[in-house]
Amino acid sequence: MDREIVVDIHGSCVSRDVFRNQNALKVGKYIGRCSIISTQYPKIMDAFYDNSANNSTWEKRMLTIDFSKTIFEELKKSHGDYIMIDLIDEIFELIKIKVGDTESAVTYSQVLRRSDFQEQLHMQEIELINTRRFENSKIIDAIRNYADEIKQIYRPEQIIINEAYPVKFFYDKHGKICEFDQERQMNVKRNFYKLKLYYSLLENELWGCYIIRMPPDIRADELHQWGIATTHFETKFYTNVYEKVLHIISQRESDEQFTRVNIQKSRHNGVQRDNYLGGGRYHKE
């Protein structure tokens, strides 16, 4: 690649960690802890400032984005060459928030739980919104609206879906394959069906995007830099995704260079440009 390639991310560490310890691609805007369903609720406030000492600077910025519903504005500012999307944060439920006359919702992530939002908003109780009980039509509308916003910023061939799921097994520090406890396994099973539906709907709305599917034999890793969790995978997962991203970008850059050369030839020969543009090579990885 002859130029710097910038990849924006809306998702979780399963996408962000793909680009660590490499210098071929640059991460632009990374937005996480802000679920697709949450983006469809009204803005609560222009900015939320977590005054606790429990979250990092990046995590506090994510809370502001979720409360202000400015995810699409943030992505427009960055407008990377590509965006990678994963849906791991859809595992989180929402909670109802009311400020003045505004009723809305935010992602009930661990980042939000560690913040001082209850004290700031004078919330005595937390009211969960169980998205699993949503009617399908509500989910479809939310994902369609989200996809429409994304398509206003990125063309289909600039969108890469990292179709990842939590796993039931992990490698311990000795390399032995172990099972997570029963509660986590039940959560993995329950979340799999939810995420499978969401990925299917999103991929349908973003027709023409690239899709990187998770190999079936991926395990979590007890020695992961962020600790043991059902979405903290072995190195093989990140290497596989990274190599496929490089393949996608290299092929597309090559195709675009080929197209530019042919456009110049067509102008020289008096042939209309449209005859040379055709459809992009959009495919699933």
PDB file of N, CA, C and O in Angstrom, residues 40-99:
ATOM      1  N   GLN A  40     -30.352   4.972  18.767  1.00  0.00           N
ATOM      2  CA  GLN A  40     -31.671   5.340  18.241  1.00  0.00           C
ATOM      3  C   GLN A  40     -32.519   6.116  19.243  1.00  0.00           C
ATOM      4  O   GLN A  40     -33.641   6.496  18.932  1.00  0.00           O
ATOM      5  N   TYR A  41     -31.981   6.350  20.421  1.00  0.00           N
ATOM      6  CA  TYR A  41     -32.706   7.112  21.434  1.00  0.00           C
ATOM      7  C   TYR A  41     -32.308   8.590  21.381  1.00  0.00           C
ATOM      8  O   TYR A  41     -31.241   8.931  20.868  1.00  0.00           O
ATOM      9  N   PRO A  42     -33.140   9.480  21.931  1.00  0.00           N
ATOM     10  CA  PRO A  42     -32.850  10.919  21.880  1.00  0.00           C
ATOM     11  C   PRO A  42     -31.620  11.312  22.699  1.00  0.00           C
ATOM     12  O   PRO A  42     -31.251  10.626  23.656  1.00  0.00           O
ATOM     13  N   LYS A  43     -31.013  12.416  22.299  1.00  0.00           N
ATOM     14  CA  LYS A  43     -29.888  12.966  23.047  1.00  0.00           C
ATOM     15  C   LYS A  43     -30.336  13.332  24.458  1.00  0.00           C
ATOM     16  O   LYS A  43     -31.401  13.906  24.664  1.00  0.00           O
ATOM     17  N   ILE A  44     -29.492  13.009  25.434  1.00  0.00           N
ATOM     18  CA  ILE A  44     -29.805  13.304  26.828  1.00  0.00           C
ATOM     19  C   ILE A  44     -29.200  14.638  27.245  1.00  0.00           C
ATOM     20  O   ILE A  44     -29.841  15.463  27.878  1.00  0.00           O
ATOM     21  N   MET A  45     -27.941  14.842  26.880  1.00  0.00           N
ATOM     22  CA  MET A  45     -27.242  16.082  27.200  1.00  0.00           C
ATOM     23  C   MET A  45     -26.068  16.232  26.255  1.00  0.00           C
ATOM     24  O   MET A  45     -25.659  15.271  25.596  1.00  0.00           O
ATOM     25  N   ASP A  46     -25.536  17.437  26.160  1.00  0.00           N
ATOM     26  CA  ASP A  46     -24.422  17.687  25.247  1.00  0.00           C
ATOM     27  C   ASP A  46     -23.164  16.946  25.661  1.00  0.00           C
ATOM     28  O   ASP A  46     -22.383  16.516  24.814  1.00  0.00           O
ATOM     29  N   ALA A  47     -22.962  16.807  26.953  1.00  0.00           N
ATOM     30  CA  ALA A  47     -21.777  16.104  27.442  1.00  0.00           C
ATOM     31  C   ALA A  47     -22.045  15.571  28.838  1.00  0.00           C
ATOM     32  O   ALA A  47     -22.719  16.221  29.642  1.00  0.00           O
ATOM     33  N   PHE A  48     -21.530  14.372  29.085  1.00  0.00           N
ATOM     34  CA  PHE A  48     -21.600  13.796  30.423  1.00  0.00           C
ATOM     35  C   PHE A  48     -20.167  13.635  30.925  1.00  0.00           C
ATOM     36  O   PHE A  48     -19.335  13.010  30.259  1.00  0.00           O
ATOM     37  N   TYR A  49     -19.869  14.199  32.065  1.00  0.00           N
ATOM     38  CA  TYR A  49     -18.520  14.144  32.617  1.00  0.00           C
ATOM     39  C   TYR A  49     -18.496  13.202  33.819  1.00  0.00           C
ATOM     40  O   TYR A  49     -19.071  13.508  34.867  1.00  0.00           O
ATOM     41  N   ASP A  50     -17.859  12.066  33.626  1.00  0.00           N
ATOM     42  CA  ASP A  50     -17.701  11.100  34.713  1.00  0.00           C
ATOM     43  C   ASP A  50     -16.602  11.609  35.642  1.00  0.00           C
ATOM     44  O   ASP A  50     -15.439  11.689  35.258  1.00  0.00           O
ATOM     45  N   ASN A  51     -16.969  11.941  36.848  1.00  0.00           N
ATOM     46  CA  ASN A  51     -16.003  12.481  37.808  1.00  0.00           C
ATOM     47  C   ASN A  51     -15.335  11.410  38.660  1.00  0.00           C
ATOM     48  O   ASN A  51     -14.514  11.730  39.520  1.00  0.00           O
ATOM     49  N   SER A  52     -15.687  10.164  38.416  1.00  0.00           N
ATOM     50  CA  SER A  52     -15.080   9.091  39.196  1.00  0.00           C
ATOM     51  C   SER A  52     -13.648   8.847  38.724  1.00  0.00           C
ATOM     52  O   SER A  52     -13.233   9.316  37.671  1.00  0.00           O
ATOM     53  N   ALA A  53     -12.928   8.089  39.513  1.00  0.00           N
ATOM     54  CA  ALA A  53     -11.550   7.726  39.138  1.00  0.00           C
ATOM     55  C   ALA A  53     -11.495   6.295  38.612  1.00  0.00           C
ATOM     56  O   ALA A  53     -10.414   5.704  38.519  1.00  0.00           O
ATOM     57  N   ASN A  54     -12.649   5.759  38.248  1.00  0.00           N
ATOM     58  CA  ASN A  54     -12.736   4.343  37.894  1.00  0.00           C
ATOM     59  C   ASN A  54     -12.549   4.056  36.408  1.00  0.00           C
ATOM     60  O   ASN A  54     -12.329   2.911  36.027  1.00  0.00           O
ATOM     61  N   ASN A  55     -12.678   5.082  35.554  1.00  0.00           N
ATOM     62  CA  ASN A  55     -12.621   4.874  34.113  1.00  0.00           C
ATOM     63  C   ASN A  55     -11.482   5.650  33.485  1.00  0.00           C
ATOM     64  O   ASN A  55     -11.066   6.702  33.981  1.00  0.00           O
ATOM     65  N   SER A  56     -11.002   5.132  32.355  1.00  0.00           N
ATOM     66  CA  SER A  56      -9.935   5.807  31.623  1.00  0.00           C
ATOM     67  C   SER A  56     -10.484   7.016  30.875  1.00  0.00           C
ATOM     68  O   SER A  56     -11.701   7.199  30.761  1.00  0.00           O
ATOM     69  N   THR A  57      -9.585   7.826  30.341  1.00  0.00           N
ATOM     70  CA  THR A  57      -9.999   8.995  29.562  1.00  0.00           C
ATOM     71  C   THR A  57     -10.837   8.575  28.360  1.00  0.00           C
ATOM     72  O   THR A  57     -11.863   9.198  28.063  1.00  0.00           O
ATOM     73  N   TRP A  58     -10.409   7.508  27.674  1.00  0.00           N
ATOM     74  CA  TRP A  58     -11.169   7.015  26.516  1.00  0.00           C
ATOM     75  C   TRP A  58     -12.559   6.546  26.942  1.00  0.00           C
ATOM     76  O   TRP A  58     -13.556   6.867  26.295  1.00  0.00           O
ATOM     77  N   GLU A  59     -12.640   5.812  28.035  1.00  0.00           N
ATOM     78  CA  GLU A  59     -13.934   5.319  28.500  1.00  0.00           C
ATOM     79  C   GLU A  59     -14.877   6.466  28.858  1.00  0.00           C
ATOM     80  O   GLU A  59     -16.086   6.413  28.574  1.00  0.00           O
ATOM     81  N   LYS A  60     -14.333   7.517  29.443  1.00  0.00           N
ATOM     82  CA  LYS A  60     -15.161   8.673  29.780  1.00  0.00           C
ATOM     83  C   LYS A  60     -15.673   9.366  28.523  1.00  0.00           C
ATOM     84  O   LYS A  60     -16.814   9.843  28.486  1.00  0.00           O
ATOM     85  N   ARG A  61     -14.851   9.410  27.478  1.00  0.00           N
ATOM     86  CA  ARG A  61     -15.301   9.994  26.201  1.00  0.00           C
ATOM     87  C   ARG A  61     -16.434   9.174  25.616  1.00  0.00           C
ATOM     88  O   ARG A  61     -17.368   9.718  25.022  1.00  0.00           O
ATOM     89  N   MET A  62     -16.373   7.852  25.778  1.00  0.00           N
ATOM     90  CA  MET A  62     -17.426   7.000  25.238  1.00  0.00           C
ATOM     91  C   MET A  62     -18.762   7.261  25.942  1.00  0.00           C
ATOM     92  O   MET A  62     -19.826   7.218  25.314  1.00  0.00           O
ATOM     93  N   LEU A  63     -18.712   7.547  27.224  1.00  0.00           N
ATOM     94  CA  LEU A  63     -19.941   7.882  27.942  1.00  0.00           C
ATOM     95  C   LEU A  63     -20.554   9.167  27.398  1.00  0.00           C
ATOM     96  O   LEU A  63     -21.770   9.255  27.214  1.00  0.00           O
ATOM     97  N   THR A  64     -19.706  10.145  27.111  1.00  0.00           N
ATOM     98  CA  THR A  64     -20.210  11.398  26.532  1.00  0.00           C
ATOM     99  C   THR A  64     -20.866  11.155  25.181  1.00  0.00           C
ATOM    100  O   THR A  64     -21.941  11.698  24.886  1.00  0.00           O
ATOM    101  N   ILE A  65     -20.249  10.314  24.353  1.00  0.00           N
ATOM    102  CA  ILE A  65     -20.813  10.016  23.031  1.00  0.00           C
ATOM    103  C   ILE A  65     -22.166   9.328  23.173  1.00  0.00           C
ATOM    104  O   ILE A  65     -23.112   9.633  22.433  1.00  0.00           O
ATOM    105  N   ASP A  66     -22.282   8.416  24.131  1.00  0.00           N
ATOM    106  CA  ASP A  66     -23.549   7.698  24.315  1.00  0.00           C
ATOM    107  C   ASP A  66     -24.636   8.631  24.851  1.00  0.00           C
ATOM    108  O   ASP A  66     -25.786   8.586  24.408  1.00  0.00           O
ATOM    109  N   PHE A  67     -24.289   9.488  25.798  1.00  0.00           N
ATOM    110  CA  PHE A  67     -25.273  10.416  26.361  1.00  0.00           C
ATOM    111  C   PHE A  67     -25.675  11.494  25.349  1.00  0.00           C
ATOM    112  O   PHE A  67     -26.828  11.924  25.323  1.00  0.00           O
ATOM    113  N   SER A  68     -24.728  11.933  24.536  1.00  0.00           N
ATOM    114  CA  SER A  68     -25.014  13.012  23.578  1.00  0.00           C
ATOM    115  C   SER A  68     -25.500  12.483  22.228  1.00  0.00           C
ATOM    116  O   SER A  68     -25.951  13.271  21.386  1.00  0.00           O
ATOM    117  N   LYS A  69     -25.394  11.162  22.022  1.00  0.00           N
ATOM    118  CA  LYS A  69     -25.825  10.515  20.765  1.00  0.00           C
ATOM    119  C   LYS A  69     -25.122  11.148  19.563  1.00  0.00           C
ATOM    120  O   LYS A  69     -25.738  11.443  18.540  1.00  0.00           O
ATOM    121  N   THR A  70     -23.808  11.317  19.688  1.00  0.00           N
ATOM    122  CA  THR A  70     -23.031  11.975  18.633  1.00  0.00           C
ATOM    123  C   THR A  70     -22.117  11.008  17.885  1.00  0.00           C
ATOM    124  O   THR A  70     -21.146  11.431  17.258  1.00  0.00           O
ATOM    125  N   ILE A  71     -22.427   9.722  17.940  1.00  0.00           N
ATOM    126  CA  ILE A  71     -21.549   8.746  17.295  1.00  0.00           C
ATOM    127  C   ILE A  71     -21.350   9.029  15.807  1.00  0.00           C
ATOM    128  O   ILE A  71     -20.235   8.967  15.299  1.00  0.00           O
ATOM    129  N   PHE A  72     -22.419   9.368  15.110  1.00  0.00           N
ATOM    130  CA  PHE A  72     -22.295   9.564  13.659  1.00  0.00           C
ATOM    131  C   PHE A  72     -21.543  10.848  13.335  1.00  0.00           C
ATOM    132  O   PHE A  72     -20.785  10.898  12.360  1.00  0.00           O
ATOM    133  N   GLU A  73     -21.704  11.870  14.161  1.00  0.00           N
ATOM    134  CA  GLU A  73     -20.918  13.087  13.985  1.00  0.00           C
ATOM    135  C   GLU A  73     -19.432  12.800  14.176  1.00  0.00           C
ATOM    136  O   GLU A  73     -18.584  13.311  13.438  1.00  0.00           O
ATOM    137  N   GLU A  74     -19.118  11.966  15.171  1.00  0.00           N
ATOM    138  CA  GLU A  74     -17.718  11.617  15.427  1.00  0.00           C
ATOM    139  C   GLU A  74     -17.124  10.839  14.257  1.00  0.00           C
ATOM    140  O   GLU A  74     -15.982  11.073  13.853  1.00  0.00           O
ATOM    141  N   LEU A  75     -17.892   9.916  13.712  1.00  0.00           N
ATOM    142  CA  LEU A  75     -17.398   9.143  12.579  1.00  0.00           C
ATOM    143  C   LEU A  75     -17.253  10.007  11.331  1.00  0.00           C
ATOM    144  O   LEU A  75     -16.325   9.816  10.532  1.00  0.00           O
ATOM    145  N   LYS A  76     -18.146  10.972  11.150  1.00  0.00           N
ATOM    146  CA  LYS A  76     -18.034  11.883  10.011  1.00  0.00           C
ATOM    147  C   LYS A  76     -16.762  12.705  10.091  1.00  0.00           C
ATOM    148  O   LYS A  76     -16.110  12.967   9.082  1.00  0.00           O
ATOM    149  N   LYS A  77     -16.394  13.118  11.299  1.00  0.00           N
ATOM    150  CA  LYS A  77     -15.170  13.900  11.469  1.00  0.00           C
ATOM    151  C   LYS A  77     -13.945  13.089  11.068  1.00  0.00           C
ATOM    152  O   LYS A  77     -13.017  13.611  10.455  1.00  0.00           O
ATOM    153  N   SER A  78     -13.949  11.836  11.428  1.00  0.00           N
ATOM    154  CA  SER A  78     -12.804  10.973  11.115  1.00  0.00           C
ATOM    155  C   SER A  78     -12.826  10.543   9.658  1.00  0.00           C
ATOM    156  O   SER A  78     -11.859  10.698   8.930  1.00  0.00           O
ATOM    157  N   HIS A  79     -14.001   9.995   9.249  1.00  0.00           N
ATOM    158  CA  HIS A  79     -14.209   9.529   7.878  1.00  0.00           C
ATOM    159  C   HIS A  79     -12.989   8.768   7.366  1.00  0.00           C
ATOM    160  O   HIS A  79     -12.344   9.159   6.393  1.00  0.00           O
ATOM    161  N   GLY A  80     -12.670   7.676   8.067  1.00  0.00           N
ATOM    162  CA  GLY A  80     -11.546   6.853   7.661  1.00  0.00           C
ATOM    163  C   GLY A  80     -11.761   6.211   6.302  1.00  0.00           C
ATOM    164  O   GLY A  80     -12.845   6.281   5.711  1.00  0.00           O
ATOM    165  N   ASP A  81     -10.714   5.554   5.813  1.00  0.00           N
ATOM    166  CA  ASP A  81     -10.821   4.852   4.534  1.00  0.00           C
ATOM    167  C   ASP A  81     -11.748   3.646   4.657  1.00  0.00           C
ATOM    168  O   ASP A  81     -12.383   3.245   3.673  1.00  0.00           O
ATOM    169  N   TYR A  82     -11.817   3.089   5.870  1.00  0.00           N
ATOM    170  CA  TYR A  82     -12.679   1.939   6.143  1.00  0.00           C
ATOM    171  C   TYR A  82     -13.264   2.097   7.542  1.00  0.00           C
ATOM    172  O   TYR A  82     -12.754   2.854   8.367  1.00  0.00           O
ATOM    173  N   ILE A  83     -14.327   1.360   7.796  1.00  0.00           N
ATOM    174  CA  ILE A  83     -14.833   1.210   9.159  1.00  0.00           C
ATOM    175  C   ILE A  83     -15.026  -0.272   9.436  1.00  0.00           C
ATOM    176  O   ILE A  83     -15.519  -1.015   8.585  1.00  0.00           O
ATOM    177  N   MET A  84     -14.579  -0.697  10.607  1.00  0.00           N
ATOM    178  CA  MET A  84     -14.834  -2.065  11.063  1.00  0.00           C
ATOM    179  C   MET A  84     -15.912  -2.007  12.138  1.00  0.00           C
ATOM    180  O   MET A  84     -15.845  -1.190  13.066  1.00  0.00           O
ATOM    181  N   ILE A  85     -16.904  -2.881  12.014  1.00  0.00           N
ATOM    182  CA  ILE A  85     -18.023  -2.928  12.952  1.00  0.00           C
ATOM    183  C   ILE A  85     -18.133  -4.328  13.536  1.00  0.00           C
ATOM    184  O   ILE A  85     -18.110  -5.318  12.795  1.00  0.00           O
ATOM    185  N   ASP A  86     -18.212  -4.415  14.851  1.00  0.00           N
ATOM    186  CA  ASP A  86     -18.611  -5.677  15.484  1.00  0.00           C
ATOM    187  C   ASP A  86     -19.740  -5.365  16.454  1.00  0.00           C
ATOM    188  O   ASP A  86     -19.948  -4.207  16.838  1.00  0.00           O
ATOM    189  N   LEU A  87     -20.486  -6.368  16.851  1.00  0.00           N
ATOM    190  CA  LEU A  87     -21.704  -6.163  17.641  1.00  0.00           C
ATOM    191  C   LEU A  87     -21.608  -6.695  19.064  1.00  0.00           C
ATOM    192  O   LEU A  87     -22.633  -6.888  19.719  1.00  0.00           O
ATOM    193  N   ILE A  88     -20.400  -6.912  19.544  1.00  0.00           N
ATOM    194  CA  ILE A  88     -20.246  -7.465  20.896  1.00  0.00           C
ATOM    195  C   ILE A  88     -20.923  -6.584  21.948  1.00  0.00           C
ATOM    196  O   ILE A  88     -21.507  -7.085  22.920  1.00  0.00           O
ATOM    197  N   ASP A  89     -20.901  -5.276  21.760  1.00  0.00           N
ATOM    198  CA  ASP A  89     -21.525  -4.392  22.749  1.00  0.00           C
ATOM    199  C   ASP A  89     -23.046  -4.482  22.775  1.00  0.00           C
ATOM    200  O   ASP A  89     -23.689  -3.942  23.685  1.00  0.00           O
ATOM    201  N   GLU A  90     -23.630  -5.161  21.786  1.00  0.00           N
ATOM    202  CA  GLU A  90     -25.088  -5.368  21.823  1.00  0.00           C
ATOM    203  C   GLU A  90     -25.477  -6.344  22.920  1.00  0.00           C
ATOM    204  O   GLU A  90     -26.661  -6.505  23.240  1.00  0.00           O
ATOM    205  N   ILE A  91     -24.480  -7.015  23.504  1.00  0.00           N
ATOM    206  CA  ILE A  91     -24.749  -7.895  24.648  1.00  0.00           C
ATOM    207  C   ILE A  91     -25.288  -7.092  25.823  1.00  0.00           C
ATOM    208  O   ILE A  91     -26.139  -7.557  26.583  1.00  0.00           O
ATOM    209  N   PHE A  92     -24.803  -5.865  25.962  1.00  0.00           N
ATOM    210  CA  PHE A  92     -25.252  -5.029  27.070  1.00  0.00           C
ATOM    211  C   PHE A  92     -26.708  -4.614  26.888  1.00  0.00           C
ATOM    212  O   PHE A  92     -27.137  -4.294  25.784  1.00  0.00           O
ATOM    213  N   GLU A  93     -27.447  -4.598  27.984  1.00  0.00           N
ATOM    214  CA  GLU A  93     -28.801  -4.063  27.941  1.00  0.00           C
ATOM    215  C   GLU A  93     -28.739  -2.539  28.048  1.00  0.00           C
ATOM    216  O   GLU A  93     -27.657  -1.953  28.174  1.00  0.00           O
ATOM    217  N   LEU A  94     -29.887  -1.905  28.005  1.00  0.00           N
ATOM    218  CA  LEU A  94     -29.975  -0.461  28.160  1.00  0.00           C
ATOM    219  C   LEU A  94     -30.605  -0.122  29.505  1.00  0.00           C
ATOM    220  O   LEU A  94     -31.246  -0.963  30.124  1.00  0.00           O
ATOM    221  N   ILE A  95     -30.400   1.114  29.939  1.00  0.00           N
ATOM    222  CA  ILE A  95     -31.138   1.596  31.095  1.00  0.00           C
ATOM    223  C   ILE A  95     -31.835   2.902  30.714  1.00  0.00           C
ATOM    224  O   ILE A  95     -31.354   3.669  29.881  1.00  0.00           O
ATOM    225  N   LYS A  96     -32.984   3.119  31.333  1.00  0.00           N
ATOM    226  CA  LYS A  96     -33.738   4.340  31.076  1.00  0.00           C
ATOM    227  C   LYS A  96     -33.082   5.516  31.787  1.00  0.00           C
ATOM    228  O   LYS A  96     -32.626   5.403  32.924  1.00  0.00           O
ATOM    229  N   ILE A  97     -33.034   6.641  31.096  1.00  0.00           N
ATOM    230  CA  ILE A  97     -32.496   7.880  31.656  1.00  0.00           C
ATOM    231  C   ILE A  97     -33.512   8.986  31.406  1.00  0.00           C
ATOM    232  O   ILE A  97     -34.025   9.134  30.293  1.00  0.00           O
ATOM    233  N   LYS A  98     -33.782   9.761  32.437  1.00  0.00           N
ATOM    234  CA  LYS A  98     -34.658  10.920  32.272  1.00  0.00           C
ATOM    235  C   LYS A  98     -33.983  12.145  32.850  1.00  0.00           C
ATOM    236  O   LYS A  98     -33.588  12.164  34.019  1.00  0.00           O
ATOM    237  N   VAL A  99     -33.820  13.148  31.995  1.00  0.00           N
ATOM    238  CA  VAL A  99     -33.239  14.427  32.412  1.00  0.00           C
ATOM    239  C   VAL A  99     -34.197  15.522  31.963  1.00  0.00           C
ATOM    240  O   VAL A  99     -34.383  15.731  30.765  1.00  0.00           O
TER     241      VAL A  99
END
